[in-house]
PDB file of C-alpha atoms in Angstrom:
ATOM      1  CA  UNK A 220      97.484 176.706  57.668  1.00  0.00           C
ATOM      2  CA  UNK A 221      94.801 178.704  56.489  1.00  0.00           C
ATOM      3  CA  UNK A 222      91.821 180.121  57.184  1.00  0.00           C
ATOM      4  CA  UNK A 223      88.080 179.191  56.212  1.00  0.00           C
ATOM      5  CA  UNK A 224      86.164 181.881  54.846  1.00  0.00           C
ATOM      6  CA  UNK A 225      84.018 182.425  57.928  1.00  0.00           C
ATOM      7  CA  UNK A 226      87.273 183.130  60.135  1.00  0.00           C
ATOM      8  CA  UNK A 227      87.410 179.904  61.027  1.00  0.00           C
ATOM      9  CA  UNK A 228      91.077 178.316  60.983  1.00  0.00           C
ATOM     10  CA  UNK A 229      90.792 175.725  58.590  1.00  0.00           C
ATOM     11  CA  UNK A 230      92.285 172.219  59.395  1.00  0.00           C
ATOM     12  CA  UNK A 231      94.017 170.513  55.905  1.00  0.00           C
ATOM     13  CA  UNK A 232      95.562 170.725  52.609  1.00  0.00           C
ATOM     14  CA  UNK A 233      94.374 171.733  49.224  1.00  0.00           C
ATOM     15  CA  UNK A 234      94.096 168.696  46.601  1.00  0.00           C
ATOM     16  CA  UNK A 235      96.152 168.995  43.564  1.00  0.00           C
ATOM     17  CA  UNK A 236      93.862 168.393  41.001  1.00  0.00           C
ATOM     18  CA  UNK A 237      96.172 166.218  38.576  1.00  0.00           C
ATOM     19  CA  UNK A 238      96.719 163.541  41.696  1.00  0.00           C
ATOM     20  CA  UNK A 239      94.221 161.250  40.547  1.00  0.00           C
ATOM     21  CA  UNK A 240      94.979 158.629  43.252  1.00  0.00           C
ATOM     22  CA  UNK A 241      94.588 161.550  45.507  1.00  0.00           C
ATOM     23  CA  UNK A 242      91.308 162.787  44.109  1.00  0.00           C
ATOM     24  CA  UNK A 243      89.605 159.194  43.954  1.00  0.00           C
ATOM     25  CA  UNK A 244      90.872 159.091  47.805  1.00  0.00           C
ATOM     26  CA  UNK A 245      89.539 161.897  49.006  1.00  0.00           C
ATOM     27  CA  UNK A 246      86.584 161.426  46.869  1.00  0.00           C
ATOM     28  CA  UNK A 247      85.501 158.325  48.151  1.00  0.00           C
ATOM     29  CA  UNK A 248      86.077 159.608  51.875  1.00  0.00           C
ATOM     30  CA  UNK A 249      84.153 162.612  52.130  1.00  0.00           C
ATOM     31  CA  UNK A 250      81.167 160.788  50.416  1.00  0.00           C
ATOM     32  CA  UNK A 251      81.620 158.201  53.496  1.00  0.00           C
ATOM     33  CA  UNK A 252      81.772 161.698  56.133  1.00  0.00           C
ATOM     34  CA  UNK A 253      78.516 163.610  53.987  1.00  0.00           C
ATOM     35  CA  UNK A 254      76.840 159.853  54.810  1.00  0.00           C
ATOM     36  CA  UNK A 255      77.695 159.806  58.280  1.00  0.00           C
ATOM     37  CA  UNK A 256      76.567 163.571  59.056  1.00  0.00           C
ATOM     38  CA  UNK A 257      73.122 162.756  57.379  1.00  0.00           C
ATOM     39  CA  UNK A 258      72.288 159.541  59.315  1.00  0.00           C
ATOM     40  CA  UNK A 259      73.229 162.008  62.242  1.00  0.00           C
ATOM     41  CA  UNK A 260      70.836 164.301  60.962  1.00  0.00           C
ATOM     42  CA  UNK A 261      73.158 167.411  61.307  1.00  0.00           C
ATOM     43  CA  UNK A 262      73.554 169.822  58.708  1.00  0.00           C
ATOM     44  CA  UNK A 263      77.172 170.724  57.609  1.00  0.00           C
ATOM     45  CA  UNK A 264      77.107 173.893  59.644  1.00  0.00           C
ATOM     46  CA  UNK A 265      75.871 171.947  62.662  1.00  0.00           C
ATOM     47  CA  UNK A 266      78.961 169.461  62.460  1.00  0.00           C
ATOM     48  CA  UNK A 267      80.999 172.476  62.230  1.00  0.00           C
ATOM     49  CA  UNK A 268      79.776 173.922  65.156  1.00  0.00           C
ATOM     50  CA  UNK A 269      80.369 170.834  67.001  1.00  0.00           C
ATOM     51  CA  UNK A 270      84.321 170.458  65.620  1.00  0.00           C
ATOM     52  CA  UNK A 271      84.964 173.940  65.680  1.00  0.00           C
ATOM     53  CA  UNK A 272      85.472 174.348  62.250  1.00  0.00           C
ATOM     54  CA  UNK A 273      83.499 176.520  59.852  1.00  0.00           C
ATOM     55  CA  UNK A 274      80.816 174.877  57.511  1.00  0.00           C
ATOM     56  CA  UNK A 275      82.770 175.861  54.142  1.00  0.00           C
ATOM     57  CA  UNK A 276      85.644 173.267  55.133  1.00  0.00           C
ATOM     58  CA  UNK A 277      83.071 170.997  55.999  1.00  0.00           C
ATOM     59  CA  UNK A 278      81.347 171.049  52.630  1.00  0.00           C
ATOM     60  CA  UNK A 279      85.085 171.090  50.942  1.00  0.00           C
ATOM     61  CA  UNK A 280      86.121 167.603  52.702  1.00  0.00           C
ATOM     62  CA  UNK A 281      82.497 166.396  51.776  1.00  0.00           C
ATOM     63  CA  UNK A 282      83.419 167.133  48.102  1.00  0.00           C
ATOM     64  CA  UNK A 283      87.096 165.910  48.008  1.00  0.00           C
ATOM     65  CA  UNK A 284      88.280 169.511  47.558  1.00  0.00           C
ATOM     66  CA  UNK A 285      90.162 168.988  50.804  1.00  0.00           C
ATOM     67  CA  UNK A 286      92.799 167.307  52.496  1.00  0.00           C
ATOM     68  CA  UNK A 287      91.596 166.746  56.218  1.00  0.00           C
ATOM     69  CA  UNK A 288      93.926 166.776  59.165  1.00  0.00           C
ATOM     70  CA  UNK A 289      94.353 163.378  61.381  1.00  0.00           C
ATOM     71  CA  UNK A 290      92.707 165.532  64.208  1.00  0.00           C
ATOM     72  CA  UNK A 291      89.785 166.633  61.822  1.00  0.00           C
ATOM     73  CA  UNK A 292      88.578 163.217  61.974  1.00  0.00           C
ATOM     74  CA  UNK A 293      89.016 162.740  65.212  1.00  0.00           C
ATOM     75  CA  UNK A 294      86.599 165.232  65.661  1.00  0.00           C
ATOM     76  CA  UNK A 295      84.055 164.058  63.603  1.00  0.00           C
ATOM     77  CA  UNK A 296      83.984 160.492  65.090  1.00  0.00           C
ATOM     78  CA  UNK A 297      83.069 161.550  68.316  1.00  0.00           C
ATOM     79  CA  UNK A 298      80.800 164.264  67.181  1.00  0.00           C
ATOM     80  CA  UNK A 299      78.715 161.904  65.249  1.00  0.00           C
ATOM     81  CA  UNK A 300      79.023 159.006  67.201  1.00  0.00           C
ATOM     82  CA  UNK A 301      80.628 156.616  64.692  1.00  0.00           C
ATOM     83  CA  UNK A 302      82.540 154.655  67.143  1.00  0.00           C
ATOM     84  CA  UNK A 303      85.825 154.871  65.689  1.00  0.00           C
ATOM     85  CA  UNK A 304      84.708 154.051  62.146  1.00  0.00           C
ATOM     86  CA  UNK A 305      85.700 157.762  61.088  1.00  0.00           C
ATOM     87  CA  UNK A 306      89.024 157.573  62.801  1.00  0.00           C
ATOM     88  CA  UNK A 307      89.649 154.380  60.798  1.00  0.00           C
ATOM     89  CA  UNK A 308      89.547 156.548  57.663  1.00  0.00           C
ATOM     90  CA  UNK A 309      93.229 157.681  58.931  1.00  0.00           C
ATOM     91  CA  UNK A 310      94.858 155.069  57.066  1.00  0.00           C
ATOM     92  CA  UNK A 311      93.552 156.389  53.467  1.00  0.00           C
ATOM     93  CA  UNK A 312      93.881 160.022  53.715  1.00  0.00           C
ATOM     94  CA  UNK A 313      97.791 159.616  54.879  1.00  0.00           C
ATOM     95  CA  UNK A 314      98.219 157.784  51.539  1.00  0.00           C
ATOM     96  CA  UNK A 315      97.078 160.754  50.026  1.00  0.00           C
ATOM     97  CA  UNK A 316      98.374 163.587  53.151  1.00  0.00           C
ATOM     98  CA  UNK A 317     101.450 164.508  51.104  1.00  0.00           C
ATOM     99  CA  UNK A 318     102.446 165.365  47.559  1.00  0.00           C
ATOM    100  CA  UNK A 319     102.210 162.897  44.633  1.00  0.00           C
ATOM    101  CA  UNK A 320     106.191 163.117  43.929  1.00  0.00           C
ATOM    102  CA  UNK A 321     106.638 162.775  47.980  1.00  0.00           C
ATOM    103  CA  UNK A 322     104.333 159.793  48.047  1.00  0.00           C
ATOM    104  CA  UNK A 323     106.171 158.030  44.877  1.00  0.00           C
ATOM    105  CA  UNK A 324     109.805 158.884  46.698  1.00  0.00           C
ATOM    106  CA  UNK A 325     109.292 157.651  49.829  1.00  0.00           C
ATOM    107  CA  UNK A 326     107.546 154.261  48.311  1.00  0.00           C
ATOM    108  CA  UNK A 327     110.314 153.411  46.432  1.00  0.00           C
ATOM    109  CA  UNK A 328     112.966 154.741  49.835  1.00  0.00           C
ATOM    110  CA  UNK A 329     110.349 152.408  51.612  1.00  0.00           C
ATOM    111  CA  UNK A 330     110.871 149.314  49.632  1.00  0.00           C
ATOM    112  CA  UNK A 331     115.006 150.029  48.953  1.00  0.00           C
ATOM    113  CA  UNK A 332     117.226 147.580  50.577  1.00  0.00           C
ATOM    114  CA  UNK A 333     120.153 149.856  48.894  1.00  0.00           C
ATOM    115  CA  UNK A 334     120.324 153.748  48.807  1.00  0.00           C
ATOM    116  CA  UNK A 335     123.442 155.930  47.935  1.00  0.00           C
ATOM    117  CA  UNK A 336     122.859 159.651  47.286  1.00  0.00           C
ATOM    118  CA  UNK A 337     126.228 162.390  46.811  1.00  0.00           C
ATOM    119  CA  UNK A 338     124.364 166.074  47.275  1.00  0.00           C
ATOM    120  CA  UNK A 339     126.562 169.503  46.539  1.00  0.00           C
ATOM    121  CA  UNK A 340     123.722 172.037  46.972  1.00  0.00           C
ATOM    122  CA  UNK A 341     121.856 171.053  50.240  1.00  0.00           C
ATOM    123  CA  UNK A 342     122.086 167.946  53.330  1.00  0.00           C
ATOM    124  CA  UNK A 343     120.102 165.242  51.996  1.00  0.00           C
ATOM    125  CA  UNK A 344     116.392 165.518  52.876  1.00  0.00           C
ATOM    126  CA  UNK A 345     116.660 162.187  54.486  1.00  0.00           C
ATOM    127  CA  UNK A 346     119.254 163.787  56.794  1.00  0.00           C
ATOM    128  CA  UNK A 347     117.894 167.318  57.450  1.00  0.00           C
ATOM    129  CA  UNK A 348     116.360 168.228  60.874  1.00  0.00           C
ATOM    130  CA  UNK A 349     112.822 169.622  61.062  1.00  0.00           C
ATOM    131  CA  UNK A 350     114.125 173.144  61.340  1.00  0.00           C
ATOM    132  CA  UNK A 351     116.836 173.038  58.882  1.00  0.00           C
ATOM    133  CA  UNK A 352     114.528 171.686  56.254  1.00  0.00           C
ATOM    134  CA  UNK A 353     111.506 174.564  57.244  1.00  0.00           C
ATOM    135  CA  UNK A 354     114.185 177.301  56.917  1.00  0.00           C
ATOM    136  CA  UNK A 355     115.089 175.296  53.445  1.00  0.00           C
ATOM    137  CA  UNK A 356     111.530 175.590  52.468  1.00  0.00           C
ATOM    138  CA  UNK A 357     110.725 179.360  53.270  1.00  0.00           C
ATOM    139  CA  UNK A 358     113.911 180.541  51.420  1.00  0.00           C
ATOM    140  CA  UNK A 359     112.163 178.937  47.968  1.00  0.00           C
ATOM    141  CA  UNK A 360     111.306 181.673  45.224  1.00  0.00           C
ATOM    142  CA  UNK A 361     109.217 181.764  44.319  1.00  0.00           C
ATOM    143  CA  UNK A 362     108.014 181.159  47.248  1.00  0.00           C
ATOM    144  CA  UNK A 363     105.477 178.554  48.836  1.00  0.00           C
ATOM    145  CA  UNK A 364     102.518 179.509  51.238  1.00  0.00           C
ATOM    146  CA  UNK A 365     102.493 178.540  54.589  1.00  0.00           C
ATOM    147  CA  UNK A 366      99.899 175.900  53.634  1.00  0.00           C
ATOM    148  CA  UNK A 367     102.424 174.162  51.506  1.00  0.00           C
ATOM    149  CA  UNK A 368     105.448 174.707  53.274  1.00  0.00           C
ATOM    150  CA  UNK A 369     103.819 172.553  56.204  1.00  0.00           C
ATOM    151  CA  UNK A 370     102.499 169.981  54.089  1.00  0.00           C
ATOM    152  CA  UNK A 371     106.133 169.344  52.242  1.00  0.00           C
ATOM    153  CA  UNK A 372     107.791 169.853  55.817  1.00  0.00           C
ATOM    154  CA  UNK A 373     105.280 167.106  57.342  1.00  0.00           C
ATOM    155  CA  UNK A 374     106.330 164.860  54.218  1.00  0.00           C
ATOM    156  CA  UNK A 375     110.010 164.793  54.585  1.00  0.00           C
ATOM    157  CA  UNK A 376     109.745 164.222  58.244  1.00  0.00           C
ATOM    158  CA  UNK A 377     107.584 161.147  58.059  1.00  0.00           C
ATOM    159  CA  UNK A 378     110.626 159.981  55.446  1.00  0.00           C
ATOM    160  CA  UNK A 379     112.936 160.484  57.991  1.00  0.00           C
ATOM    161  CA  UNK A 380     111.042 156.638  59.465  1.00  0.00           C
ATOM    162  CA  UNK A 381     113.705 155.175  57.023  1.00  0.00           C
ATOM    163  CA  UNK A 382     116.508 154.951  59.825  1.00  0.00           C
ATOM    164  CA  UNK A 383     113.582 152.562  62.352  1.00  0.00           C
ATOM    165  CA  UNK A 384     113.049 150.126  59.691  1.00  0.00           C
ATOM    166  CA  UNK A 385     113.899 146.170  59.985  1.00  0.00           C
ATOM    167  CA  UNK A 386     115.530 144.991  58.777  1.00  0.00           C
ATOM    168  CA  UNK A 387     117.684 148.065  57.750  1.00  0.00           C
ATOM    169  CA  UNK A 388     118.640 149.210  54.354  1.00  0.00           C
ATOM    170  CA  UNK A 389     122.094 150.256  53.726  1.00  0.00           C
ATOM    171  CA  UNK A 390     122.402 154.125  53.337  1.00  0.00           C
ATOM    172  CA  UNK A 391     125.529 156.087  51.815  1.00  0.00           C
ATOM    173  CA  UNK A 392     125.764 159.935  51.802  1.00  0.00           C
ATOM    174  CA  UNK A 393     128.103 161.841  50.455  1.00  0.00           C
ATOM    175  CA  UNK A 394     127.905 165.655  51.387  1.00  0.00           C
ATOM    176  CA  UNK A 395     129.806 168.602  49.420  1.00  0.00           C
ATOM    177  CA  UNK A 396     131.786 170.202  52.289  1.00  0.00           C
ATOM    178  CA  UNK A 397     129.906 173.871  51.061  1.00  0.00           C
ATOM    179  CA  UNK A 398     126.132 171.493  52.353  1.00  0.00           C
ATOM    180  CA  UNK A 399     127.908 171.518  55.913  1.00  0.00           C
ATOM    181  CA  UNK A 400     129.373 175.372  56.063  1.00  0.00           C
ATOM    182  CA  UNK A 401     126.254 177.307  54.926  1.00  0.00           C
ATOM    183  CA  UNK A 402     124.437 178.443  57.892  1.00  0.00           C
ATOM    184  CA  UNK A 403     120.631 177.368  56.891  1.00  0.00           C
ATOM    185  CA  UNK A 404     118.114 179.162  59.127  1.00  0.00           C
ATOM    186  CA  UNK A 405     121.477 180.533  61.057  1.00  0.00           C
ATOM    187  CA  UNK A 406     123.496 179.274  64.205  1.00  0.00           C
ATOM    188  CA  UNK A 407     121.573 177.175  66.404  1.00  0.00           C
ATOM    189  CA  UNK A 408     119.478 175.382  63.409  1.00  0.00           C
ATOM    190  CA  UNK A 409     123.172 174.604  61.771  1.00  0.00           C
ATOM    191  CA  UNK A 410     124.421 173.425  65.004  1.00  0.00           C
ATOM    192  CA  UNK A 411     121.354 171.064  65.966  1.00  0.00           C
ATOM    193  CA  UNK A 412     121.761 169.772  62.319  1.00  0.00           C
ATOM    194  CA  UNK A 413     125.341 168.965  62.886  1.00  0.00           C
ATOM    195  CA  UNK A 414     124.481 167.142  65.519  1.00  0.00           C
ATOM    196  CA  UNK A 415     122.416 165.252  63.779  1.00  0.00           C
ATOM    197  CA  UNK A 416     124.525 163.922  61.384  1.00  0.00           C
ATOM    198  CA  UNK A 417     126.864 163.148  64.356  1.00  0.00           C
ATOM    199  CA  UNK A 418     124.145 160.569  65.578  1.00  0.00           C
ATOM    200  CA  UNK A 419     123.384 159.389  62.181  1.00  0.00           C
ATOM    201  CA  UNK A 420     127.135 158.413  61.503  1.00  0.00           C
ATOM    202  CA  UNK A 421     126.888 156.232  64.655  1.00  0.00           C
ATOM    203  CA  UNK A 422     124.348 153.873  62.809  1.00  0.00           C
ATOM    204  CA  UNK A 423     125.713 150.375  61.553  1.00  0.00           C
ATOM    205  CA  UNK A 424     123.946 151.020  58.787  1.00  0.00           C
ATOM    206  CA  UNK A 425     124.751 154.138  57.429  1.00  0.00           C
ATOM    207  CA  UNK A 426     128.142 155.649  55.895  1.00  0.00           C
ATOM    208  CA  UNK A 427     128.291 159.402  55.975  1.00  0.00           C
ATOM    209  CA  UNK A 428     131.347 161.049  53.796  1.00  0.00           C
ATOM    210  CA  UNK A 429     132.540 164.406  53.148  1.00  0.00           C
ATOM    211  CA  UNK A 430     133.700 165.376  49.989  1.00  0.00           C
ATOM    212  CA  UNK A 431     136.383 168.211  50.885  1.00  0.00           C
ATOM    213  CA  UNK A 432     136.281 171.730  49.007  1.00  0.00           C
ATOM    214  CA  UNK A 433     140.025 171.598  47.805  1.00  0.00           C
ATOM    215  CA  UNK A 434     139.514 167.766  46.227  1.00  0.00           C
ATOM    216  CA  UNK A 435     140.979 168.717  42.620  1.00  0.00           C
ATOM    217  CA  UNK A 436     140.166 165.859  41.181  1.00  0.00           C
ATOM    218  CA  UNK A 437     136.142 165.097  41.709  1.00  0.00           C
ATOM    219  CA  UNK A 438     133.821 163.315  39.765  1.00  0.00           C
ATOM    220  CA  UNK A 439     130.472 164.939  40.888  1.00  0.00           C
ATOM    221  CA  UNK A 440     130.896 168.244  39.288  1.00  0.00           C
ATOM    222  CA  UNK A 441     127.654 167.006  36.978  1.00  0.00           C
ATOM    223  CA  UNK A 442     125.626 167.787  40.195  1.00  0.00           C
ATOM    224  CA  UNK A 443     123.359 165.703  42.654  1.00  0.00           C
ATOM    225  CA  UNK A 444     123.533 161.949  41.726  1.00  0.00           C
ATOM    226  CA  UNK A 445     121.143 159.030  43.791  1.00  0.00           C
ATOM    227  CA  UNK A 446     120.728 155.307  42.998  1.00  0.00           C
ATOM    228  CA  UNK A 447     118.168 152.949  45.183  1.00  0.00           C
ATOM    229  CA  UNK A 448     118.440 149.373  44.764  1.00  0.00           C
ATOM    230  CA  UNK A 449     115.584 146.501  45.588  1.00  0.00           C
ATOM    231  CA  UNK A 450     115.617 142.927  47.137  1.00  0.00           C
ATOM    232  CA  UNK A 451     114.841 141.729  43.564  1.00  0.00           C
ATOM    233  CA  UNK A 452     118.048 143.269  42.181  1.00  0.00           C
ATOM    234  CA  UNK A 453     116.386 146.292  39.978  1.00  0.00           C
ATOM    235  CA  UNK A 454     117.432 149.882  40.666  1.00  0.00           C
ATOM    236  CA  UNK A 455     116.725 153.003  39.888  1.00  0.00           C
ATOM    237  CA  UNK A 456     118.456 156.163  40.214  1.00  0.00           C
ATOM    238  CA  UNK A 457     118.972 159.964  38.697  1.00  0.00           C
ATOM    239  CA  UNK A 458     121.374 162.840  38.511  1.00  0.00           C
ATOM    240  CA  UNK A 459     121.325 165.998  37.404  1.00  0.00           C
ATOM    241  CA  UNK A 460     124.297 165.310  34.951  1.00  0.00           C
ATOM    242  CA  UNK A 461     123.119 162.822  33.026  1.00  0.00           C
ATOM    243  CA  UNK A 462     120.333 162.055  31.018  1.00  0.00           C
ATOM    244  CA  UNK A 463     118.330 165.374  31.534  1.00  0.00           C
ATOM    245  CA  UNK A 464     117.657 164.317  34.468  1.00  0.00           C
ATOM    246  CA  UNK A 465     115.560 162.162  34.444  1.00  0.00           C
ATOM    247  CA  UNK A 466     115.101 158.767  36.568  1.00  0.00           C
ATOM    248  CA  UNK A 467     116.628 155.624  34.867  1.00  0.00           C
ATOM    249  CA  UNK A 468     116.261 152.203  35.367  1.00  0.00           C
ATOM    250  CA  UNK A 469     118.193 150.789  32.533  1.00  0.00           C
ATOM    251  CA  UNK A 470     121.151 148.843  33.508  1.00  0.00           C
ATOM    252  CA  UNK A 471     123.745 150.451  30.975  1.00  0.00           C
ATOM    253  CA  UNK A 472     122.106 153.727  32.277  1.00  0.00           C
ATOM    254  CA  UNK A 473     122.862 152.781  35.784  1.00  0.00           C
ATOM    255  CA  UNK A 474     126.664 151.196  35.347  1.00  0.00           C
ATOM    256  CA  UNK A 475     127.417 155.092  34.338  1.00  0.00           C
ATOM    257  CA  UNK A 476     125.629 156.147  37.755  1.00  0.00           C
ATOM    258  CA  UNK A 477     127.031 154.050  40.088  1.00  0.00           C
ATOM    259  CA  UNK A 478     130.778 154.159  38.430  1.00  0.00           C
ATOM    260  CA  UNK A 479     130.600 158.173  38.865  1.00  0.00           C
ATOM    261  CA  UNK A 480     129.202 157.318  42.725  1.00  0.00           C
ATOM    262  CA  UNK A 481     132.247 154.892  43.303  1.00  0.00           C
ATOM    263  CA  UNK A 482     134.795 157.340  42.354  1.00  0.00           C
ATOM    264  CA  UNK A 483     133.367 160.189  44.667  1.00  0.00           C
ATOM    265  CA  UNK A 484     133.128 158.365  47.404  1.00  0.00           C
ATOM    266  CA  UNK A 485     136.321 157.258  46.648  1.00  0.00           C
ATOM    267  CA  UNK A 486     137.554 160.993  46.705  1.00  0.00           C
ATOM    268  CA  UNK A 487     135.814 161.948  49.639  1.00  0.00           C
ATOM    269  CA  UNK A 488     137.149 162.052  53.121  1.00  0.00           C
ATOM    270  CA  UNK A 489     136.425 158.035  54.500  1.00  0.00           C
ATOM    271  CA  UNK A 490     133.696 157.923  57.006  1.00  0.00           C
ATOM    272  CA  UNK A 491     136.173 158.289  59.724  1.00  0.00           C
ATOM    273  CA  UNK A 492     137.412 161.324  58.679  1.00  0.00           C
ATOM    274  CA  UNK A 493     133.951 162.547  57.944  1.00  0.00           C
ATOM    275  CA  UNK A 494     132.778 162.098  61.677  1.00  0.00           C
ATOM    276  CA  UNK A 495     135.867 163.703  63.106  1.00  0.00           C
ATOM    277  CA  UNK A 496     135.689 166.674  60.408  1.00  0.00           C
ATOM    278  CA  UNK A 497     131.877 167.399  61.417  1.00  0.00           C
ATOM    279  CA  UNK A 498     133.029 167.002  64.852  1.00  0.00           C
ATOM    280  CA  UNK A 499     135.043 170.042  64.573  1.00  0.00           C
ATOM    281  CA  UNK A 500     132.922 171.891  62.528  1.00  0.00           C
ATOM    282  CA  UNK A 501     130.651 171.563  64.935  1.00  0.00           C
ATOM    283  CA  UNK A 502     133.060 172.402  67.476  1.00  0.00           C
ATOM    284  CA  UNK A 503     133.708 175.878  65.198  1.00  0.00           C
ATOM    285  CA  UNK A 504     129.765 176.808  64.956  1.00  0.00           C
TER     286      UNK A 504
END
């Protein structure tokens, strides 16, 4: 969070400039705001006054140069009498809250009926707790600002909806053994997260597996693989072995994917296994 340039503690997110979706968003809203303030015949330091913000963030969300918080427009409603009109504005700016990439993940996580993900570096965003993913985030280099870190933390939360949806997708993970060891913000944050993979596994709809350190044979040494699949039988999916990287779609592309998927969760320990195997790490932490 940071702070306006009268000392005030300023309430929302820069706009990346190159989110055009954003921009237009954000655009259109604070024109509808500046209109509202004017009929109320209060100047932009006068709202400010009244929402306890300073009048530079006021002028900023008038211009699209910045990403209000829910609570911002709260404010503003009731300030200028609008009856709820502002606070129906929420909708839009959450479409635009987080990052572009965030927005375009959790879309397509939104619409998969299908997701199966094997991660070696880090638990699976989709898996992390708020705390292990904030103590994720501030060990970045270089590093973000506060401002960001709480944006991207806020993002991947909100994600996290996935496991509430109906009807429910079906979700494989497959976790490097090293993802479950390495004590991420220490202790206690490790422990909670363990924990939370504990109630995850308990999900019909979700298989959790751990791919053991001492597997010799393993076919995920290319790095992170993940492949979503929709109700109209398309997929996409990525690793960081194969094709530079980059997100395919291509069923050829794909077969390679999913046949490298099959075999590690093949070699890892069956879900079984994997509960009883956090269950002790836990047990150990």
């Amino acid at each position: 969070m940071g702070v306006d340039s009268d000392g005030t503690e300023d309430a929302g997110w820069d706009v990346d400039p190159e989110d055009e979706q954003g921009v237009a968003v954000l655009s259109a809203l604070g024109r509808q705001l500046r209109t509202w303030r004017e009929q109320a015949g209060m100047r932009a330091s006068d709202l400010g006054v009244a929402i306890g913000y300073g009048e530079d963030l006021v002028r900023k969300v008038e211009s699209g140069r910045r990403i209000p918080r829910p609570e911002y427009l709260d404010k503003a409603d009731e300030a200028l009498g609008a009856g709820g009109k502002i606070r129906a504005m929420k909708p839009d700016m959450e479409q635009v809250r987080y990052p572009k990439k965030v927005r375009a993940l959790a879309k397509m996580e939104a619409q998969a009926v299908e997701i199966g993900t094997y991660n070696n570096h880090n638990i699976h965003g989709l898996l992390q707790t708020e705390t292990y993913a904030a103590a994720l985030f501030a060990m970045r280099r270089p590093a973000y600002s506060a401002d960001e870190v709480e944006r991207i933390l806020a993002a991947r939360m909100v994600r996290r909806s996935i496991f509430e949806r109906s009807p429910a997708p079906t979700l494989s993970f497959v976790q490097e053994e090293v993802t479950l060891r390495r004590p991420i913000g220490g202790t206690m944050v490790m422990r909670r997260q363990l924990e939370r993979l504990l109630e995850v596994c308990q999900l019909q709809h979700v298989e959790f597996q751990v791919m053991p350190t001492n597997c010799s044979d393993h076919a995920g040494m290319g790095g992170l693989i993940e492949v979503l699949k929709f109700e109209d039988g398309s997929a996409v999916g990525r690793s960081e072995g194969a094709f530079h990287g980059r997100p395919v779609s291509d069923p050829k592309q794909l077969r390679i994917l999913e046949l490298r998927y099959g075999i590690i969760r093949a070699q890892a320990l069956t879900p079984r296994e994997s509960r009883a195997f956090v269950e002790e790490l836990l047990g150990e932490t």
